[in-house]
Structures are given as structure tokens and as C-alpha cells.
Short mmCIF file of C-alpha atoms and ligand atoms in Angstrom, two decimals:
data_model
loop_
_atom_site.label_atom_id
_atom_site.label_comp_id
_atom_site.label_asym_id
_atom_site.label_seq_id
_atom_site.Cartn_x
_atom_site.Cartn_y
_atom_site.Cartn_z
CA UNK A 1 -2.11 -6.05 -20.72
CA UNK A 2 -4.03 -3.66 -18.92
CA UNK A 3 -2.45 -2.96 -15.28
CA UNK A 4 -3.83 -4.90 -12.18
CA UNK A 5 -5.35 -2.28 -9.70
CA UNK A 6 -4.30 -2.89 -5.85
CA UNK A 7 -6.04 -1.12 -3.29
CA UNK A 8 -4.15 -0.39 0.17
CA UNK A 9 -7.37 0.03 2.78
CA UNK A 10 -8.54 -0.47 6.16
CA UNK A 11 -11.04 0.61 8.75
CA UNK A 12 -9.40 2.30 11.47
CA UNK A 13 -6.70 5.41 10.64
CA UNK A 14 -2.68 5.40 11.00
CA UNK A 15 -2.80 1.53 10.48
CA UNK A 16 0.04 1.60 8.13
CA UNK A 17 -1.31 1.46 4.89
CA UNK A 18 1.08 4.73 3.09
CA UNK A 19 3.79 2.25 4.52
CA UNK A 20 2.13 -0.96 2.58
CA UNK A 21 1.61 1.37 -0.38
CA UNK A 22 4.99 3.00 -0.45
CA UNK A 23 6.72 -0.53 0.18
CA UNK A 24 4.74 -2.90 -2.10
CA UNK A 25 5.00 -0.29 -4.84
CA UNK A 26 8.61 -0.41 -4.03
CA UNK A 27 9.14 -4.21 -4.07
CA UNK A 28 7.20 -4.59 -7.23
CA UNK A 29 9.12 -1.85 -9.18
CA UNK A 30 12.33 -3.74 -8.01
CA UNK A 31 11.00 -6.72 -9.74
CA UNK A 32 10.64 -5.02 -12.98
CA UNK A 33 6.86 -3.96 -13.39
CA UNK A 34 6.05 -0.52 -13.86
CA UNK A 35 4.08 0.69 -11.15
CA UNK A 36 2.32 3.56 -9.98
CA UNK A 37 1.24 4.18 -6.18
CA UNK A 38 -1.31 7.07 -6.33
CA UNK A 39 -2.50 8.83 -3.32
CA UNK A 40 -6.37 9.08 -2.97
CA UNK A 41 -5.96 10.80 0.65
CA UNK A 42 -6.90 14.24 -0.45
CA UNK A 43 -6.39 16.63 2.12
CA UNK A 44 -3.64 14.70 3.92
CA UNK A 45 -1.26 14.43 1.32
CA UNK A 46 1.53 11.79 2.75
CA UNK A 47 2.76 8.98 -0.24
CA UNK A 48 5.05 11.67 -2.13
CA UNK A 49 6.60 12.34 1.64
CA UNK A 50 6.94 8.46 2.50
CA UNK A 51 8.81 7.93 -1.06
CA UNK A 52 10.98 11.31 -0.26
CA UNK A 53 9.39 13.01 -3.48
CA UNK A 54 7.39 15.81 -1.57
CA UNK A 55 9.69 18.52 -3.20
CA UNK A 56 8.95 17.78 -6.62
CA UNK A 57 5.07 17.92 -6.33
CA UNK A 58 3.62 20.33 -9.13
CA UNK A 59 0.69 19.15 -10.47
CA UNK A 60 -1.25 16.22 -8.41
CA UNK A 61 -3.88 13.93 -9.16
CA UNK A 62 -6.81 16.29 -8.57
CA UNK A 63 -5.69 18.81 -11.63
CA UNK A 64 -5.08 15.64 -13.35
CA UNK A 65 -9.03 14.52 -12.69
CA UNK A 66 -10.47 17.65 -13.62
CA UNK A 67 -8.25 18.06 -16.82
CA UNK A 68 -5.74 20.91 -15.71
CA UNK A 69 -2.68 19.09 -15.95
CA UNK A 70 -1.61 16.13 -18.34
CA UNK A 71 -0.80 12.54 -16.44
CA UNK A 72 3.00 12.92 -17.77
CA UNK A 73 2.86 16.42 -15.99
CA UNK A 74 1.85 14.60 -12.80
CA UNK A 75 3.83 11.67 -12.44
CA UNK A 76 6.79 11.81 -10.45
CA UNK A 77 9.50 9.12 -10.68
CA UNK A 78 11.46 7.69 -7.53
CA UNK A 79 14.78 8.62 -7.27
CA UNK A 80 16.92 5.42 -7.14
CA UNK A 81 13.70 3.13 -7.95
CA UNK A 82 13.18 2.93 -11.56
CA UNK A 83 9.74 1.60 -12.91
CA UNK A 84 8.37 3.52 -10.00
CA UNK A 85 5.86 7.19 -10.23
CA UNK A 86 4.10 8.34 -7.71
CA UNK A 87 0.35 10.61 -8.57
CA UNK A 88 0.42 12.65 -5.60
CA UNK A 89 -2.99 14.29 -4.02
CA UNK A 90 -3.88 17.76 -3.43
CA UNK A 91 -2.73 18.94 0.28
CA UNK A 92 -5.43 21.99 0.34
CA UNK A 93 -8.13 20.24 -1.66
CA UNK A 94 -11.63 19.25 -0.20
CA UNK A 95 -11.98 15.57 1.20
CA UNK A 96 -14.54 15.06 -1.63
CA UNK A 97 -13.23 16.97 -4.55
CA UNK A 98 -12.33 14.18 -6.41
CA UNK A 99 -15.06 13.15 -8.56
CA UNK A 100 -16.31 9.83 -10.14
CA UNK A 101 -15.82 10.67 -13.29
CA UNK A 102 -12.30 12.56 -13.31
CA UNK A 103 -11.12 9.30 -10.85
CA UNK A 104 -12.50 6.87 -13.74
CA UNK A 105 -10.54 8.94 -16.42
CA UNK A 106 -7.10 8.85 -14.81
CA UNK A 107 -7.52 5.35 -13.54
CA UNK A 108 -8.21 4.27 -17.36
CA UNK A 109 -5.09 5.89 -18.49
CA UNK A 110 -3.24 4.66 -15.42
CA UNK A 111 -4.56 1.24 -16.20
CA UNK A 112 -2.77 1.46 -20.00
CA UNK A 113 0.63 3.04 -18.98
CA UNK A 114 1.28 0.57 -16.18
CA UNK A 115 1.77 -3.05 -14.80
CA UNK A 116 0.54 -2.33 -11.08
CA UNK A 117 -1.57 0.46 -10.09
CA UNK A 118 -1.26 0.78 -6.09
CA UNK A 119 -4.00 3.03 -4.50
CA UNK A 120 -3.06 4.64 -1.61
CA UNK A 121 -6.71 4.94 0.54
CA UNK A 122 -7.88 7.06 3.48
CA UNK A 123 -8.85 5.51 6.53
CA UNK A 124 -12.79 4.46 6.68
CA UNK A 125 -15.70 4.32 4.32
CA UNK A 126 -15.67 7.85 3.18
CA UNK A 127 -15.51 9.37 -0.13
CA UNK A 128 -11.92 8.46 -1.01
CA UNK A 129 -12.03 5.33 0.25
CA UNK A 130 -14.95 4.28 -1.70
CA UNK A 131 -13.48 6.07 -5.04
CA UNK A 132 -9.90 3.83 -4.25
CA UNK A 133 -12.23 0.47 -3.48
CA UNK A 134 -14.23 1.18 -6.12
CA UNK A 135 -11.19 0.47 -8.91
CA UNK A 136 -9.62 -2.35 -7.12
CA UNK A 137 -8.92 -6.07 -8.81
CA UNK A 138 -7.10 -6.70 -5.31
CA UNK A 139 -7.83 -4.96 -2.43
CA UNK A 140 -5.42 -5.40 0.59
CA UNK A 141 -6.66 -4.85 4.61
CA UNK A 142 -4.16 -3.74 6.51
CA UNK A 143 -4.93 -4.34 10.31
CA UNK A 144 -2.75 -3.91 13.57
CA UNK A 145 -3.48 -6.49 16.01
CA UNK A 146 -6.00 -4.92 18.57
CA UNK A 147 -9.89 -5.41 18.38
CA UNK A 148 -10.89 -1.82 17.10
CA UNK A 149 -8.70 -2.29 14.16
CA UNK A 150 -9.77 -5.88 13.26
CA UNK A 151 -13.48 -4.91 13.98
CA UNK A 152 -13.17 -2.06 11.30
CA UNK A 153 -11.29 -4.41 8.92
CA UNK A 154 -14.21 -6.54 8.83
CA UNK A 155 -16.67 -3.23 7.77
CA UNK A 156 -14.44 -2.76 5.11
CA UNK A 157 -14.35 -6.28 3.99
CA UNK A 158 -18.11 -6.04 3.53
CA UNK A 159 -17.77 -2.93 1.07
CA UNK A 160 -14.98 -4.83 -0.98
CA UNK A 161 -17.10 -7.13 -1.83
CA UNK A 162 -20.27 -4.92 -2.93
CA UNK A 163 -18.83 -1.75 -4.13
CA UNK A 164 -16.43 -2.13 -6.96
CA UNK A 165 -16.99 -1.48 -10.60
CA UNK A 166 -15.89 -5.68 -10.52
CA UNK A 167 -19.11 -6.72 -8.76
CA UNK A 168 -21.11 -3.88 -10.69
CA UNK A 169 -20.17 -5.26 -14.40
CA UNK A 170 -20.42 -9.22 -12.97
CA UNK A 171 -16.83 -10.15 -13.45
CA UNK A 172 -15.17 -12.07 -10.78
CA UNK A 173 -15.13 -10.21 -7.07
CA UNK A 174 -12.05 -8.20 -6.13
CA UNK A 175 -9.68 -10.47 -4.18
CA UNK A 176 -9.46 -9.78 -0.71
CA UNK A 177 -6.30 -9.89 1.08
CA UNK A 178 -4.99 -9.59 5.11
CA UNK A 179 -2.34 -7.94 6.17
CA UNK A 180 -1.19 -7.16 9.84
CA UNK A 181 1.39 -4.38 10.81
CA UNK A 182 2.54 -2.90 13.43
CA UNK A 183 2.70 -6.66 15.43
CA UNK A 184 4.81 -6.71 18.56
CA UNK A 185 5.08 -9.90 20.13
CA UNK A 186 4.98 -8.78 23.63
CA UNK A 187 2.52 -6.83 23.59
CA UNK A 188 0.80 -10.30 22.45
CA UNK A 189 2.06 -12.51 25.03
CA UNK A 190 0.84 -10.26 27.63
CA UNK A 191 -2.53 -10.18 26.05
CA UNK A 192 -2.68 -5.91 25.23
CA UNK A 193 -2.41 -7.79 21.86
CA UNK A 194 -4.48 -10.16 19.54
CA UNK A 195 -2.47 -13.58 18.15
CA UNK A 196 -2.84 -13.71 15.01
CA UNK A 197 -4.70 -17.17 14.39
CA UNK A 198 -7.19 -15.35 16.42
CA UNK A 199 -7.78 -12.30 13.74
CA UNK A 200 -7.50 -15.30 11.24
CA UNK A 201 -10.57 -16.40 12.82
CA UNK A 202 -12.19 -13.14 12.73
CA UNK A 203 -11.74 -11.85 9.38
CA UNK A 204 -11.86 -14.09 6.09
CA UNK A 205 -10.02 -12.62 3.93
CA UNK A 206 -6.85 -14.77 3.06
CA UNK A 207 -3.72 -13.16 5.23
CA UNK A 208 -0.70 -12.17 3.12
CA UNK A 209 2.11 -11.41 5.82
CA UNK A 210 2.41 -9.72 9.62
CA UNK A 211 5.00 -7.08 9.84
CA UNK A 212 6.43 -6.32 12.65
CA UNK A 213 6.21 -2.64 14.91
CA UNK A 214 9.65 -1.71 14.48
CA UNK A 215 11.39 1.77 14.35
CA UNK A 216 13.29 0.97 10.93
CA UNK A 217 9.79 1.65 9.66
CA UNK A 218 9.74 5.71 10.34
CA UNK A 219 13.62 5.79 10.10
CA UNK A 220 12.74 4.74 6.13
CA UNK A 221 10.04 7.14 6.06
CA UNK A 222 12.34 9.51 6.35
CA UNK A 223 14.87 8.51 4.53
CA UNK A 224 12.13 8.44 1.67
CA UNK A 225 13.26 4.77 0.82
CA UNK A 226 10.38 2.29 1.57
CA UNK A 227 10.28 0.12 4.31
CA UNK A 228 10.16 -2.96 2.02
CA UNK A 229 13.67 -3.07 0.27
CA UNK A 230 16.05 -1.88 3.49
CA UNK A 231 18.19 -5.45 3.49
CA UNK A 232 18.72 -5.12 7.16
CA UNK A 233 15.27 -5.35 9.13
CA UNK A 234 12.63 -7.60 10.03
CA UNK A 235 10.02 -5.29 8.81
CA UNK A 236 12.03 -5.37 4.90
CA UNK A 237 12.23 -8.73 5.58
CA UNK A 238 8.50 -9.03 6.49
CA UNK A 239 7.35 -6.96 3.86
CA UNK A 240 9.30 -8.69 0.84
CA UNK A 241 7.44 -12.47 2.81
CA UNK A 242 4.72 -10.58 2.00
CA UNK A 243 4.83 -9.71 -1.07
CA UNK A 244 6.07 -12.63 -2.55
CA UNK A 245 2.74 -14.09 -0.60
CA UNK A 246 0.64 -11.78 -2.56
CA UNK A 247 1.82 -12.49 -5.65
CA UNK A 248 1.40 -16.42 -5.36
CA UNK A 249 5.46 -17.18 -5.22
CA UNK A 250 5.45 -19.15 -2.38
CA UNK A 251 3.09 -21.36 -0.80
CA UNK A 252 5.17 -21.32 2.83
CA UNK A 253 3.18 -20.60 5.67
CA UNK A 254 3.81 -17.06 7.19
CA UNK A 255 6.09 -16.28 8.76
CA UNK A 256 5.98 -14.67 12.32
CA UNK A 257 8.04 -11.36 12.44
CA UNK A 258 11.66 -12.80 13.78
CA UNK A 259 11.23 -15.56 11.37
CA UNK A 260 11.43 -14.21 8.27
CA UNK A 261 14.37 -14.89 6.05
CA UNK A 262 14.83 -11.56 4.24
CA UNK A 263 17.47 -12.66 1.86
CA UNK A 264 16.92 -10.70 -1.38
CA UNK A 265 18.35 -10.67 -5.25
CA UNK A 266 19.24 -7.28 -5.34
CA UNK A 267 21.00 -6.79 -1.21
CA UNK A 268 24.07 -5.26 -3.02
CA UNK A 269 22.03 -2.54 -4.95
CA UNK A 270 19.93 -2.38 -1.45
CA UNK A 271 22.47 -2.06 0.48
CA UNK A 272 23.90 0.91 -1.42
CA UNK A 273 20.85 2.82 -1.18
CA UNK A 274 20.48 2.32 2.57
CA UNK A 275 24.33 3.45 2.32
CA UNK A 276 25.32 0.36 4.66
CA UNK A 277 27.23 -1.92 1.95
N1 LIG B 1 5.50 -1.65 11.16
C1 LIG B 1 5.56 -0.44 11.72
N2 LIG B 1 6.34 -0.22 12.81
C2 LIG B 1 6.42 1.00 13.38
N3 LIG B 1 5.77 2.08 12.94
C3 LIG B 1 4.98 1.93 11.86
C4 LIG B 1 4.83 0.68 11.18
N4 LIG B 1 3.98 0.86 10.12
C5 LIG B 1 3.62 2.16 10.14
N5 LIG B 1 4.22 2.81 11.17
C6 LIG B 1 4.09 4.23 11.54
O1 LIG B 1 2.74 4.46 11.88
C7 LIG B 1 2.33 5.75 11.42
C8 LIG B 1 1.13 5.58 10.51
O2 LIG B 1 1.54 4.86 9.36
P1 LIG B 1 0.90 5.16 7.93
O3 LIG B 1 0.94 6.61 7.65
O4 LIG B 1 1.50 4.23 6.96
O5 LIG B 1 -0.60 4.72 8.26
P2 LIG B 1 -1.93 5.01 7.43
O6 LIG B 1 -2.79 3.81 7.64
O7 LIG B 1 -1.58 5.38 6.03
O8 LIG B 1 -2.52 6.27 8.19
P3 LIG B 1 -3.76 7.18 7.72
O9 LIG B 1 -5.00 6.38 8.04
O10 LIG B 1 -3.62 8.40 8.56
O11 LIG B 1 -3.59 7.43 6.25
C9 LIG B 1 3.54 6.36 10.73
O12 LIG B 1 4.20 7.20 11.65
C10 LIG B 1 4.39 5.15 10.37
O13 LIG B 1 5.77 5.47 10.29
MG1 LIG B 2 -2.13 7.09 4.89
#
């Protein structure tokens, strides 16, 4: 079976969607699925750093496009994360070097090596944005709960719908998915912040999971382990809700951040590579 293409977008910049890549890619790998998370930020490199793989960049998705480098050459596999590569993008590249063509090659071999292909997007409607939309089977919106963001989400919602190759050869639209990050609850309840049944009323798209702002998120950024599998946060916790939303395992409602369970299969081999078991 030919991989399913997810792509990690949203309006407004620094939302969190190298986080969402990083830590979906993460959670599916963990399940057993080979995935790939590829980085279509040229220019602003930042997936290999988030997944603590900077150091072993050679050869990135840009000599991979314009056939300079083989895929195998490019692919970099996570340290303790098996099942999971990471394409990395060109730091010194132009923002529109990538071209249709050379995207469309890789993303057809992508699409026969693995089980998930996660695209990594820049911020807005540019260039790389389009190129990562354009591939998509899912595409997921990450928001943070303030009007600017939500009011960009809903831009990008209208080019989900009209600019993939799904909607240009017929087949069914690209699913459209909500996320919210970066949510702090009192920044809510003294009204610097939207609820979130409000953005539920803004944007249509069906919401997947609201993860928390919470400094465990930069502390795994660092670390190079994603956000998604530490055993010991709400954001893990919120992430793993999430994906387990996503992929149509549960039917619960979601779950605000401080009520998510966060129990997981695997918290002994977790806990080991957070080093706190
Ligand atoms: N839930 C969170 N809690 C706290 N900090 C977060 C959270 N999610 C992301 N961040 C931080 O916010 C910053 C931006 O996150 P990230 O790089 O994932 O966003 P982005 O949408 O990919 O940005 P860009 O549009 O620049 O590509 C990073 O410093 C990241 O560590
Ligand atoms: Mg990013």
C-alpha cells in the first residue's frame, strides 16, 4: 500500500507545527509504521534539529529533487526511534528552489518506501507551503488560540480544499484536521485567550487534540526526542490524545490539557529514553 501523505500547516509562523511534525512522526513510528517526516521549509532548515539529527545532514531533500543525491543517501534514521527517517531541507537554498517536478519525484518514491509520509510546511501560502499542501491525503492545521492565528487557519483551510493533486484528479478531498497548541488555560480565563468551542465555531475542520504551552516542549527539542513520547508531561500526554484522535482509535471527546490520561504501551522503553525510569 502506497503511504498516506500528512501535511503539518498553518497560517500564521512559529505555531508549532516542526513540533506536530517531529511528534506525530514520532508516535506513529512507535506504533510500528514506517514513517518519514520531510522538511519542506527550505531556507530555515529546523525538523533534523527538533529530532536531534542536525549533525548527520549530508545530502537533503533539494539534491534529492534535482537528482544529485539518491533518497537512501538522504534519509536519516532517528536514533532510538526505529521506523523513523527524516529528508532534511537545504539551510542555504532559495525559498523557491524546490520545483514541481523534482517535489513530485521524491514524493512518489517516498510514497512506495513508506507507511506515513509527514510534511513538515512553512508558515503561509507561499511556495513551500503550496508544494507540501499540494501532496497531502490529510492535511493537519495547527492553530494557537488567539484570533490572528485562527483567522490565518481559516485561509489555509480554503487552499486545502482547492489545491491538491486530490481535488485536481477528482478523488475524494484531502481531510482536514484541527489542531491547537500552545493552549494555556489562563491566559483563557482571563480572556488574552480564545476557548476552544469558540475556534470550533470558527474553523470547520474537525479538531484532533489541544496541547498545552508547556516548557517540556523546548526542553524535548533539545533533547532531540519529540515532544509526543516523553511519559511524563501533559503536552506527551496531549499529543499521544491526539494522535490516537487522528487516527480514528477513539471516539472520546477531547480532552482539555490537564485532562489527558497519558498512559502509554511502551512508558518503560519511554522512560529510558527520557533517562527518568
Ligand atoms: N506546546 C508548546 N509549548 C511551549 N512551546 C512550544 C509548544 N509548541 C511549540 N513550542 C515552541 O514554539 C516555537 C515554535 O515552534 P515550531 O518551530 O514547532 O513552530 P513552527 O510552526 O514550525 O514555526 P515556523 O512557522 O517558524 O516553521 C519553538 O520554540 C517551540 O519549542
Ligand atoms: Mg517550522
Amino acid at each position: 500500500m502506497p503511504a498516506t501523505v500528512i501535511t503539518i500547516t498553518s497560517g500564521k509562523g512559529g505555531v508549532g507545527k516542526t513540533t506536530t511534525t517531529a511528534a506525530f512522526g514520532a508516535a506513529l513510528a512507535l506504533r510500528g509504521h514506517r514513517v518519514c517526516a520531510v522538511d519542506f521549509d527550505v531556507g530555515l532548515r529546523n525538523l533534523d534539529l527538533v529530532l536531534g539529527l542536525e549533525k548527520r545532514v549530508v545530502y537533503d531533500f533539494l539534491h534529492v529533487a534535482e537528482g544529485k543525491a539518491k533518497l537512501g543517501q538522504a534519509l536519516i534514521k532517528h536514533k532510538q526511534i526505529d521506523n523513523l527517517y527524516v529528508l532534511a531541507t537545504s539551510q542555504t537554498a532559495e525559498k523557491n528552489a524546490l520545483t514541481n517536478e523534482g517535489v513530485g519525484r521524491v514524493m512518489e518514491q517516498l510514497r512506495a518506501e513508506f507507511d506515513y509520509v509527514i510534511c513538515d510546511s512553512p508558515a503561509g501560502i507561499e511556495h513551500g507551503a503550496m508544494a507540501a499542501l499540494y501532496h497531502a491525503d490529510h492535511a493537519i492545521v495547527v492553530c494557537n488560540p488567539e484570533v490572528s492565528s485562527i483567522r490565518d487557519a481559516d485561509r489555509i483551510l480554503g487552499f486545502v480544499g482547492s489545491k491538491s493533486k486530490r481535488s485536481e484528479d477528482g478523488r475524494d478531498p484531502v481531510r482536514e484536521h484541527l489542531l491547537v497548541t500552545r493552549y494555556d488555560e489562563d491566559r483563557v480565563k482571563c480572556g488574552e485567550m480564545l476557548p476552544v468551542n469558540e475556534i470550533k465555531e470558527i474553523l470547520s475542520a474537525e479538531l484532533i487534540g489541544i496541547v498545552p504551552e508547556s516548557r517540556s516542549v523546548l526542553r524535548s527539542s533539545n533533547s532531540g526526542v519529540p515532544a509526543s513520547i516523553d511519559p511524563q508531561t501533559d503536552a506527551g500526554a496531549a499529543y499521544r490524545d491526539a494522535v490516537a484522535h487522528f487516527l480514528g482509535e477513539t471516539k472520546d471527546p477531547i480532552r482539555l490539557p490537564g485532562q489527558a490520561v497519558g498512559n502509554h504501551p511502551q512508558r518503560g522503553f519511554l522512560m529510558r529514553l527520557f533517562r527518568r525510569g
